[in-house]
CSV table of C-alpha atoms and ligand atoms in Angstrom, one decimal:
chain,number,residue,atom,x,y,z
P,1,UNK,CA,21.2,8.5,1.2
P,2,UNK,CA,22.2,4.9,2.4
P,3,UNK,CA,19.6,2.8,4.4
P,4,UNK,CA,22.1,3.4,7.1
P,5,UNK,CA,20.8,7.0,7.3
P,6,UNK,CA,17.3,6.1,8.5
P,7,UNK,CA,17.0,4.6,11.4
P,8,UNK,CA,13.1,3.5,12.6
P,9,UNK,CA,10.1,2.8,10.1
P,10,UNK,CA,6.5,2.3,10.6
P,11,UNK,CA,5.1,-0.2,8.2
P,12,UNK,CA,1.3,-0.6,8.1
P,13,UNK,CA,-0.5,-3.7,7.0
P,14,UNK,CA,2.3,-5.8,8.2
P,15,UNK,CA,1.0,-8.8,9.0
P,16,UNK,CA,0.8,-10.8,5.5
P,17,UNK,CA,1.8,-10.2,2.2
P,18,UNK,CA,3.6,-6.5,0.6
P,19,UNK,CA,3.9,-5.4,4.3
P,20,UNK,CA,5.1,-8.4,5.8
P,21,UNK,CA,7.8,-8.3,3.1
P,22,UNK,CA,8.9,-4.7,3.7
P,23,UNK,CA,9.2,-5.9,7.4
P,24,UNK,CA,11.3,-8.6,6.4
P,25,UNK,CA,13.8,-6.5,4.2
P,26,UNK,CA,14.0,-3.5,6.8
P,27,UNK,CA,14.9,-5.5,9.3
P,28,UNK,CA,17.6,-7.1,7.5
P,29,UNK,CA,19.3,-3.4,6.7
P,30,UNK,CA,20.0,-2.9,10.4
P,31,UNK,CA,16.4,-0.9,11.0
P,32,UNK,CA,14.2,-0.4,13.7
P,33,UNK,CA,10.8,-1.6,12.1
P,34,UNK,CA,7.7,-0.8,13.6
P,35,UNK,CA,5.0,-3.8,12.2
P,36,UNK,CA,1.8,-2.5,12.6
P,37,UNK,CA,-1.5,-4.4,11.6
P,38,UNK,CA,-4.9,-6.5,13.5
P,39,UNK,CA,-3.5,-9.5,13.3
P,40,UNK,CA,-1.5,-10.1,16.8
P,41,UNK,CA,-0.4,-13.9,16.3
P,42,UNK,CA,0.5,-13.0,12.5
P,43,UNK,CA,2.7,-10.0,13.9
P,44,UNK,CA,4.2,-12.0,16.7
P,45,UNK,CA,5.7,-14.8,14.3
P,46,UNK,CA,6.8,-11.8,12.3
P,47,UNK,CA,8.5,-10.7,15.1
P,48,UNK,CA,10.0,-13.7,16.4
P,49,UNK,CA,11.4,-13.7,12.7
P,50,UNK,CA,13.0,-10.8,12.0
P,51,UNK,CA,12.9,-8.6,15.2
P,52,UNK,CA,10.8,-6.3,14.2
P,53,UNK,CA,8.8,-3.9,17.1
P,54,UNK,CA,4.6,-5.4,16.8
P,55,UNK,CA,2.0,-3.4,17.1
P,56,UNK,CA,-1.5,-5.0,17.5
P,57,UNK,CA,-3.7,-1.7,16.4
P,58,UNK,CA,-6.3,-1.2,13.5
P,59,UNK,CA,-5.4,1.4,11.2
P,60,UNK,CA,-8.3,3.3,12.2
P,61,UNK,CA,-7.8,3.6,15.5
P,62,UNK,CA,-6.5,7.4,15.5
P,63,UNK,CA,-6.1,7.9,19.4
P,64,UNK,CA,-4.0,4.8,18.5
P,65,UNK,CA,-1.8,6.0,15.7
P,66,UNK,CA,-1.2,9.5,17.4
P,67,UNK,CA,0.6,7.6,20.4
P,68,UNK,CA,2.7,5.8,18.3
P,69,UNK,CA,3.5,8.5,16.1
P,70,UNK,CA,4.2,10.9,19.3
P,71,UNK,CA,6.2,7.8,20.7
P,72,UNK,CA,9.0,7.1,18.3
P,73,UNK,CA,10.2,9.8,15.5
P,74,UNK,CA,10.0,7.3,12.4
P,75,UNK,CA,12.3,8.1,9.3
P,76,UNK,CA,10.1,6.2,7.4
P,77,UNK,CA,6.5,5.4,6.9
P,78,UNK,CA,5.3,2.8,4.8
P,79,UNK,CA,1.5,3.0,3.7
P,80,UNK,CA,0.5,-0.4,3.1
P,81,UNK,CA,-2.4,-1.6,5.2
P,82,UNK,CA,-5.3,-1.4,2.1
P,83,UNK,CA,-8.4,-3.9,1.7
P,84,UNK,CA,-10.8,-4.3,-1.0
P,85,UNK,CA,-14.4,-5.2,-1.5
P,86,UNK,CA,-15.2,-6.4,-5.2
P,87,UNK,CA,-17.9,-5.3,-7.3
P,88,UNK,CA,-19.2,-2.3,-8.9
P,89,UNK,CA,-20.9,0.8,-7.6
P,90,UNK,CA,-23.8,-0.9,-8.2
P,91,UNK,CA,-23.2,-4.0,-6.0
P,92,UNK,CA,-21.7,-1.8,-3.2
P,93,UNK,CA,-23.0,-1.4,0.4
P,94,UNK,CA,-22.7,1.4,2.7
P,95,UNK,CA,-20.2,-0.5,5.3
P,96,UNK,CA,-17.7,-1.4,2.3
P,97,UNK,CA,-17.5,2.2,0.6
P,98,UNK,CA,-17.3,3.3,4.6
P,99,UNK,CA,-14.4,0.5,5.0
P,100,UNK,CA,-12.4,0.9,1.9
P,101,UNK,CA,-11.9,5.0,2.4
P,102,UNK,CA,-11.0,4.5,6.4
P,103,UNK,CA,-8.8,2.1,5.8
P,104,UNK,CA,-7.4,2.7,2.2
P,105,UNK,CA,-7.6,6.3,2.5
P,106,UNK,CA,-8.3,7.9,5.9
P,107,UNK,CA,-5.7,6.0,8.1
P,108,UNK,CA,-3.2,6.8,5.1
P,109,UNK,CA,-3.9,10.9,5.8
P,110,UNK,CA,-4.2,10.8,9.4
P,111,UNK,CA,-1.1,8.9,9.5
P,112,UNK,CA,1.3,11.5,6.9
P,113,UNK,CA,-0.6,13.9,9.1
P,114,UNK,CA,1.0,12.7,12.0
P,115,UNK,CA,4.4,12.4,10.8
P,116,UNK,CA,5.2,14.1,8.1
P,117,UNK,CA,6.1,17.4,10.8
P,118,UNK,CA,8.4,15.5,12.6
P,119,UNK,CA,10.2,14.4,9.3
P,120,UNK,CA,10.2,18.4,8.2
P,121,UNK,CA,11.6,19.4,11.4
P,122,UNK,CA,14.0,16.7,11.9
P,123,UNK,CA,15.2,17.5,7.9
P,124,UNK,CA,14.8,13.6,7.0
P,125,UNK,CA,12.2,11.3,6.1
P,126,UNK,CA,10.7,8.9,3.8
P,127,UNK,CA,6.9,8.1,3.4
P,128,UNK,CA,6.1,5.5,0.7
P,129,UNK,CA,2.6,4.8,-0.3
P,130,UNK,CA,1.2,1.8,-1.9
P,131,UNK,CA,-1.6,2.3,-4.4
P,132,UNK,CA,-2.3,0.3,-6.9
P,133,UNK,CA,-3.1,0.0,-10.7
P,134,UNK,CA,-6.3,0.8,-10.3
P,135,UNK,CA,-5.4,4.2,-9.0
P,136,UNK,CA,-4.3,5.2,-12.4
P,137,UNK,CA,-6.3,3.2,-14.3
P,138,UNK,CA,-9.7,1.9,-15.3
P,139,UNK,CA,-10.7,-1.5,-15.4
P,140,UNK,CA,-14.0,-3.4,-14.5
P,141,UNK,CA,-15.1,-3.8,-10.9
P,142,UNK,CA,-14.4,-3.0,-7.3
P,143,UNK,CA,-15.2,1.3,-8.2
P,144,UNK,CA,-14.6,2.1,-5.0
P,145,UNK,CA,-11.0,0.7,-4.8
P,146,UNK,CA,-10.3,2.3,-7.6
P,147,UNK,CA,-11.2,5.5,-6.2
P,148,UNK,CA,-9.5,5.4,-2.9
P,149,UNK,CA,-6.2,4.3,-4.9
P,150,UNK,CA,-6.7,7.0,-7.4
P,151,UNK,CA,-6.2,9.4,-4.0
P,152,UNK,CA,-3.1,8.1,-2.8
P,153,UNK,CA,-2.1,9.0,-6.3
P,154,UNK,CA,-2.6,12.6,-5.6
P,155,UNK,CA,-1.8,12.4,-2.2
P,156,UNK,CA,2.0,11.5,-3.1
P,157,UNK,CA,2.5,14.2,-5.5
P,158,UNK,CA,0.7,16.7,-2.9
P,159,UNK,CA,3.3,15.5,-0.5
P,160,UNK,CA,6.0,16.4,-2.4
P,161,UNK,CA,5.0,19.8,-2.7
P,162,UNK,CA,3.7,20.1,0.7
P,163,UNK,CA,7.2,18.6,1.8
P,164,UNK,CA,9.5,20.6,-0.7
P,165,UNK,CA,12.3,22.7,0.9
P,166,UNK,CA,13.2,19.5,3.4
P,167,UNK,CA,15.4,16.2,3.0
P,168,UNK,CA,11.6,14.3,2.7
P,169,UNK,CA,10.9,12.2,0.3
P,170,UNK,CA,7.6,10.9,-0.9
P,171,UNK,CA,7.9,7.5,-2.8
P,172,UNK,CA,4.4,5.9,-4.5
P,173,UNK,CA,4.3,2.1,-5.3
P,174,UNK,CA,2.1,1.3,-7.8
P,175,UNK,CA,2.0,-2.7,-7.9
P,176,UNK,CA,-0.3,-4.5,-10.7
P,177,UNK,CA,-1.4,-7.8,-9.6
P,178,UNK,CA,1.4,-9.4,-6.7
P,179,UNK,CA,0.9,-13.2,-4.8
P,180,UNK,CA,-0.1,-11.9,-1.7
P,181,UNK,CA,-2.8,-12.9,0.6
P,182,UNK,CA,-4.8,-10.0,-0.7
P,183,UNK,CA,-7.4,-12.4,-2.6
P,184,UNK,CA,-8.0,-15.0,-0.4
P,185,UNK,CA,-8.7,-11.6,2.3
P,186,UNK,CA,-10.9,-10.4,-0.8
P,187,UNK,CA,-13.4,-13.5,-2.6
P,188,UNK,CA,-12.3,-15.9,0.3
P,189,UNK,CA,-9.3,-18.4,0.9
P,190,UNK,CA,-10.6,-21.4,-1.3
P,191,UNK,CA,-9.0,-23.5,-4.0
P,192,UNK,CA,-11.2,-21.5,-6.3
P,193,UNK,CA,-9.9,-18.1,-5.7
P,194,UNK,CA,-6.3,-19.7,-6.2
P,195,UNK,CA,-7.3,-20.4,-9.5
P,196,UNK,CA,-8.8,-17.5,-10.3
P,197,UNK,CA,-6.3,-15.2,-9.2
P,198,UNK,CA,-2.7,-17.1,-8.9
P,199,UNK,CA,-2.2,-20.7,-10.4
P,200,UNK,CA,-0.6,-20.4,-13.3
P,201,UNK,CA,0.0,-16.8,-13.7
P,202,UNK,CA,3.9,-16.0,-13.6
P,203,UNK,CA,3.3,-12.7,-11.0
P,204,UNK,CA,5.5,-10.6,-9.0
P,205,UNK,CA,6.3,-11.8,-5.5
P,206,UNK,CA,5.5,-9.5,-2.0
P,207,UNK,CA,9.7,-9.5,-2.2
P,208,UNK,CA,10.2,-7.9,-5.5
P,209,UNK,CA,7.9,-5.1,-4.3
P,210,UNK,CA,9.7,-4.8,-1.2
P,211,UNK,CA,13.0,-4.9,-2.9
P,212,UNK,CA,11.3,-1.7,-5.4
P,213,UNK,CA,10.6,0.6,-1.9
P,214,UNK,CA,14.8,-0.9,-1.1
P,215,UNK,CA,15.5,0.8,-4.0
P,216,UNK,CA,13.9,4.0,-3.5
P,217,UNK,CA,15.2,4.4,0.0
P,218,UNK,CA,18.5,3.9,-0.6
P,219,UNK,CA,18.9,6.1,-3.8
P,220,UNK,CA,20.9,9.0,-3.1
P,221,UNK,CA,19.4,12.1,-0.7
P,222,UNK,CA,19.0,14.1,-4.2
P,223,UNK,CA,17.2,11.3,-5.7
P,224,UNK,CA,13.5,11.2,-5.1
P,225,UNK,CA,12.0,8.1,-6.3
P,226,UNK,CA,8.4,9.6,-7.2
P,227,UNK,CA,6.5,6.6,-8.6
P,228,UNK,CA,7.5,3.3,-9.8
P,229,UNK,CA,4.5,1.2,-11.4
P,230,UNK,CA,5.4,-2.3,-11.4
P,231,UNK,CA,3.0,-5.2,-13.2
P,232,UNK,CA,3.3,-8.9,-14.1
P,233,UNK,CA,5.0,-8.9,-17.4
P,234,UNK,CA,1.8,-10.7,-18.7
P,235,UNK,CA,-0.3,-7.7,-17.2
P,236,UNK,CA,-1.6,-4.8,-19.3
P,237,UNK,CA,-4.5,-2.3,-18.2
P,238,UNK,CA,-6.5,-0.2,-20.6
P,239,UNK,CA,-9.3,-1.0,-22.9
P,240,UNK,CA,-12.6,1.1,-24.2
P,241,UNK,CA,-16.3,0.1,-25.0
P,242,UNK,CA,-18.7,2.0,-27.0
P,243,UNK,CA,-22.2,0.1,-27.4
P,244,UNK,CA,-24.6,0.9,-29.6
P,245,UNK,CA,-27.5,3.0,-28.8
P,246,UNK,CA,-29.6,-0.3,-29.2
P,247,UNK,CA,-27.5,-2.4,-27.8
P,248,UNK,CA,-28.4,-5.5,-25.7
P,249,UNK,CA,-28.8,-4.2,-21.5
P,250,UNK,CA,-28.8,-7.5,-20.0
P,251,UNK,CA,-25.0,-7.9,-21.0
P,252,UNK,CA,-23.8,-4.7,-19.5
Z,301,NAP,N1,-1.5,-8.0,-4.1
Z,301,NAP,C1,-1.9,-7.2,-5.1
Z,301,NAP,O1,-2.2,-7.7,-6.2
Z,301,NAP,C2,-1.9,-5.7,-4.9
Z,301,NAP,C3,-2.0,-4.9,-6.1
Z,301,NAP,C4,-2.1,-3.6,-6.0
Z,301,NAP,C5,-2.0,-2.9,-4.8
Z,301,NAP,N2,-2.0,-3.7,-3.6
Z,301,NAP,C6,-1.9,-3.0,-2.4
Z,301,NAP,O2,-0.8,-3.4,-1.6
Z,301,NAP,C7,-1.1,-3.3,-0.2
Z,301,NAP,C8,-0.8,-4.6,0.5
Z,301,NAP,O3,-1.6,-5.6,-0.1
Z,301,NAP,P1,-1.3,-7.1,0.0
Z,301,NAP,O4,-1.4,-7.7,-1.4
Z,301,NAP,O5,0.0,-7.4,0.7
Z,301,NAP,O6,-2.6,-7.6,0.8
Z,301,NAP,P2,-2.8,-8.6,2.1
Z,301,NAP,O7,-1.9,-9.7,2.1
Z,301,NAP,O8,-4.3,-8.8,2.2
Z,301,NAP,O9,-2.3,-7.6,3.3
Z,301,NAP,C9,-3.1,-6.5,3.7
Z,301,NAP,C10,-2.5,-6.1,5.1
Z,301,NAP,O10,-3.3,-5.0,5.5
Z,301,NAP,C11,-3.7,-5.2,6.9
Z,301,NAP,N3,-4.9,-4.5,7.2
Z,301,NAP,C12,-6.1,-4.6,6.6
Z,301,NAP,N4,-7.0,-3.9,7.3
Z,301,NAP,C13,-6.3,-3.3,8.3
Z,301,NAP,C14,-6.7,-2.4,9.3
Z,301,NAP,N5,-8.0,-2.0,9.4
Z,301,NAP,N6,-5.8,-2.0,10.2
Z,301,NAP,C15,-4.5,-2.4,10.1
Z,301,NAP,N7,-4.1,-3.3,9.1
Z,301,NAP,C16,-5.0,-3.7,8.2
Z,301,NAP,C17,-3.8,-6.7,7.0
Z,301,NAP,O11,-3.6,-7.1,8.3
Z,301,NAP,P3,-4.7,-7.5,9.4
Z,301,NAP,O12,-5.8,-8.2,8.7
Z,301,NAP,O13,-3.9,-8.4,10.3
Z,301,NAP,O14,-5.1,-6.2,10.0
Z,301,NAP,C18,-2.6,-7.2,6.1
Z,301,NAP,O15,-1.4,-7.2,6.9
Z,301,NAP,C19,-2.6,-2.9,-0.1
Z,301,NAP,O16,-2.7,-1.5,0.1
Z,301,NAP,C20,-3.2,-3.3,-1.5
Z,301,NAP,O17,-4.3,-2.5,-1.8
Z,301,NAP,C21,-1.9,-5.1,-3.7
């Protein structure tokens, strides 16, 4: 299928960095992009930009979604809106674990709910998630993230069954670390964070992930992209520790 056969997309989490970049790229193949995300000002230079159709809403917002949904029949839906809170189980607070699976996990089912039927009935569609790394794999730290990714692993391969018989594709993006905005969102927009995250690491740009989702929606209409996991070539998850039964607490 060329781009030309899809006509409207929703792109969540448009206001800055993977999202802001799918915006971009749609737009430029002739679509009718929906940009949906908080930040008003954000979307309305986006707009100005590339033409794209703003939507001011929080993912959440579910009376919200369902009128857009029941407003415009979207070929495509883009899954990107996703926020992190760092730390461990053990450093975790109610309001984050309640945060991360609204908006990371919640918003992403209500929102295939709400468009996935028009896509089966209509005999076209495209939903493409974005999950992450730590969806598939484990690495230190923000347990919570991990977990919420780790379902919108499943949830695209559910899709694809619960879709099977129609023209609907289901697409996961599974990005190591990319230069977005994410970490200044994340530990704080400082110098420091920067540093810790972005000077001087060669990484993937929000454009090479939006030219990856490109890719799978133009393949052909028997070609269903399923997964493409896409790090910084100086990237690599995986590791193991075993301790000793005696071994020293205060460093775990
Ligand atoms: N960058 C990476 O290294 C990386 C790696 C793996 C996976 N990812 C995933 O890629 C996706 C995009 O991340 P990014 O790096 O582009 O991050 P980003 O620059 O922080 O962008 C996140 C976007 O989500 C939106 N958002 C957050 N909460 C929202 C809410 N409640 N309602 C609506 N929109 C909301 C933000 O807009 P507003 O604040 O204006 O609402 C923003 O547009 C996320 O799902 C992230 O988990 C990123």
């Amino acid at each position: 299928m060329a781009f030309s056969d899809y006509r409207t997309a929703l792109v969540t989490g448009a206001s800055s960095g993977i999202g802001a970049a799918v915006v971009e790229r749609l737009c430029r193949e002739g679509l009718e992009v929906h940009a949906l995300a908080r930040s008003a000002p954000a979307l309305q230079v986006l707009a100005d930009r590339t033409g794209c159709v703003a939507h001011a809403m929080d993912v959440t917002d579910l009376a919200g979604l369902t009128a857009l949904a029941g407003a415009t029949a979207f070929d495509i839906v883009v899954n990107n809106a996703g926020v992190d809170r760092p730390g461990s189980l053990l450093q975790a607070d109610a309001e984050g674990i309640d945060l991360l699976v609204d908006v990371n996990l919640r918003a992403v089912l209500q929102l295939c709910r709400l468009t996935l039927p028009g896509m089966m009935a209509r005999n076209r569609g495209h939903i493409v998630n974005i999950s992450s790394i730590a969806g598939t794999y484990h690495f230190g730290g923000n347990t919570t993230y991990h977990a919420t990714k780790a379902a919108i692993h499943m949830l695209s391969r559910q899709l694809r069954i619960d879709a099977c018989g129609k023209q609907v594709r289901v697409t996961e993006i599974c990005p190591g670390r990319v230069e977005t905005e994410i970490f200044g969102h994340v530990h704080g927009d400082s110098a420091a964070t920067r540093e810790r995250f972005v000077e001087g690491f060669a990484l993937p740009q929000a454009s090479d992930i939006a030219d990856a989702i490109a890719f799978a929606l133009a393949a052909p209409q028997a070609v269903n992209v399923g997964m493409i996991e896409i790090m910084p070539t100086l990237q690599v998850p995986g590791g193991l520790t075993t301790l000793r039964a005696d071994h020293d607490h205060g460093h775990v």
